Coordinates of C-alpha atoms in Angstrom, one line a residue:
M94 CA -5.8 -19.7 7.3
K95 CA -6.1 -19.8 3.7
P96 CA -4.1 -17.3 1.9
S97 CA -6.0 -14.2 0.3
D98 CA -5.9 -14.0 -3.3
K99 CA -6.0 -10.3 -3.0
K100 CA -2.9 -8.0 -2.8
L101 CA -4.2 -6.3 0.4
G102 CA -5.3 -9.0 2.2
L103 CA -2.3 -11.0 1.4
A104 CA 0.0 -8.3 2.6
I105 CA -2.0 -8.1 5.9
Q106 CA -2.0 -11.9 6.5
L107 CA 1.7 -12.0 5.9
F108 CA 2.5 -9.0 8.4
L109 CA 0.1 -10.5 11.0
M110 CA 2.0 -14.1 10.7
R111 CA 5.4 -12.6 10.6
N112 CA 4.7 -10.7 13.7
G113 CA 2.9 -13.4 15.5
L114 CA -0.4 -11.5 15.7
Q115 CA -3.9 -12.8 15.6
I116 CA -6.6 -11.3 13.5
D117 CA -9.0 -11.3 16.5
D118 CA -6.6 -9.1 18.3
V119 CA -6.2 -6.5 15.5
A120 CA -9.8 -6.5 14.7
K121 CA -10.6 -5.7 18.2
Q122 CA -8.4 -3.1 18.0
M123 CA -10.2 -1.8 15.1
G124 CA -13.6 -1.9 16.6
I125 CA -14.7 -4.9 14.3
T126 CA -15.0 -8.7 14.8
G127 CA -12.4 -11.2 13.6
D128 CA -14.9 -12.4 11.2
A129 CA -15.4 -8.9 9.8
L130 CA -11.6 -8.6 9.5
S131 CA -11.3 -12.0 7.8
N132 CA -14.1 -11.0 5.4
L133 CA -12.2 -7.9 4.3
I134 CA -8.7 -9.8 4.0
H135 CA -10.3 -12.5 1.7
G136 CA -12.2 -9.9 -0.6
R137 CA -15.6 -11.1 0.5
R138 CA -16.2 -7.5 1.6
G139 CA -14.3 -4.3 0.5
F140 CA -12.1 -2.1 2.5
K141 CA -13.5 1.4 2.9
N142 CA -11.2 4.4 3.8
E143 CA -12.5 4.3 7.2
T144 CA -11.7 0.9 7.7
L145 CA -8.2 1.2 6.4
E146 CA -7.9 4.1 8.6
K147 CA -8.8 2.2 11.9
L148 CA -6.3 -0.5 10.7
A149 CA -3.6 1.8 10.2
E150 CA -4.1 3.4 13.5
T151 CA -3.8 0.1 15.6
P152 CA -0.9 -0.4 17.7
A153 CA 0.2 -3.4 15.4
F154 CA 0.2 -1.3 12.3
K155 CA 1.2 2.2 13.4
N156 CA 4.9 1.5 13.8
S157 CA 5.0 -0.8 10.7
P158 CA 5.8 -0.3 7.1
F159 CA 2.0 -0.2 6.3
S160 CA 1.2 3.6 6.5
L161 CA -2.3 4.5 5.3
N162 CA -1.0 5.6 1.9
K163 CA 0.5 2.1 1.5
L164 CA -2.7 0.3 2.4
R165 CA -4.6 2.3 0.1
A166 CA -2.2 1.7 -2.7
L167 CA -2.6 -2.1 -2.1
R168 CA -6.4 -1.8 -2.2
A169 CA -5.8 0.2 -5.7
M170 CA -3.9 -2.8 -6.7
D171 CA -6.8 -5.1 -6.2
E172 CA -9.3 -2.7 -7.9
Y173 CA -7.6 -1.7 -11.0
P174 CA -5.4 -3.4 -13.4
F175 CA -1.8 -2.3 -13.8
E176 CA -2.4 -0.9 -17.3
E177 CA -5.2 1.5 -15.9
L178 CA -2.8 2.5 -12.7
I179 CA -0.2 3.5 -15.2
L180 CA -2.5 5.6 -17.5
A181 CA -4.1 7.1 -14.4
L182 CA -0.5 8.1 -13.3
V183 CA 0.4 9.7 -16.7
E184 CA -3.0 11.6 -16.6
Y185 CA -1.8 13.0 -13.1
I186 CA 1.3 14.2 -14.2
K187 CA -0.1 15.6 -17.5
Q188 CA -2.3 17.7 -15.1
G189 CA 0.3 19.0 -13.1
E190 CA -0.5 16.9 -10.0
I191 CA 3.5 16.1 -9.6
E192 CA 3.7 19.5 -8.6
R193 CA 1.3 19.2 -5.6
L194 CA 2.9 16.2 -4.1
P195 CA 4.3 16.8 -0.4
K196 CA 8.1 18.1 -0.5
D197 CA 9.4 15.0 1.2
F198 CA 7.5 12.7 -1.3
F199 CA 10.4 11.7 -3.4
Q200 CA 12.6 11.1 -0.3
R201 CA 10.1 8.9 1.0
L202 CA 9.8 7.0 -2.3
Q203 CA 13.5 6.7 -2.7
A204 CA 13.5 5.2 0.9
T205 CA 10.9 2.6 -0.4
L206 CA 12.8 1.6 -3.3
E207 CA 16.2 1.3 -1.3
G208 CA 14.3 -0.8 1.4
E209 CA 13.9 -4.4 1.2
G210 CA 11.3 -6.4 -0.8
F211 CA 12.4 -5.4 -4.4
P212 CA 13.0 -8.7 -6.2
P213 CA 16.7 -9.0 -7.4
T214 CA 15.4 -9.9 -11.1
L215 CA 13.9 -6.4 -11.3
A216 CA 17.1 -4.5 -10.2
S217 CA 17.4 -2.6 -13.3
K218 CA 13.8 -1.3 -13.1
K219 CA 14.5 -0.3 -9.5
H220 CA 17.7 1.6 -10.7
A221 CA 15.7 3.3 -13.6
L222 CA 13.2 4.4 -11.1
L223 CA 15.8 5.6 -8.8
A224 CA 17.5 7.7 -11.4
L225 CA 14.2 9.3 -12.4
I226 CA 13.4 10.4 -9.0
Q227 CA 17.0 11.7 -8.3
E228 CA 16.9 14.0 -11.3
D229 CA 16.6 17.8 -10.7
R230 CA 13.0 18.5 -9.8
S231 CA 13.1 22.2 -9.7

């Protein structure tokens, strides 16, 4: 299969390959065809929230690192430039949205940062992010 040029699609492809899963099998669990899932993965069609929910609820993805939030985040990375995502984050913080995050959000974020997948060349950025979230947020 040709690698997807979409961040979400490529992440799904790699997950399927690493776990020996077939597109047709996951698509069937979602209630769609293998061709439909392939079109989504390759960006010929866009993932809607409902489709991402179905994917996150499949047995293959249910106990994987791909929560619905992570799938949506990857989709956002395909839809918006990094600069716009950072500016949106700043606007959310200015509007007080950080206070509305779930109580365990920063614990989950820390676990994600401490998990695998962060390139060693960006270790200083990872440590800076960890230092920010470990500050007293009261």
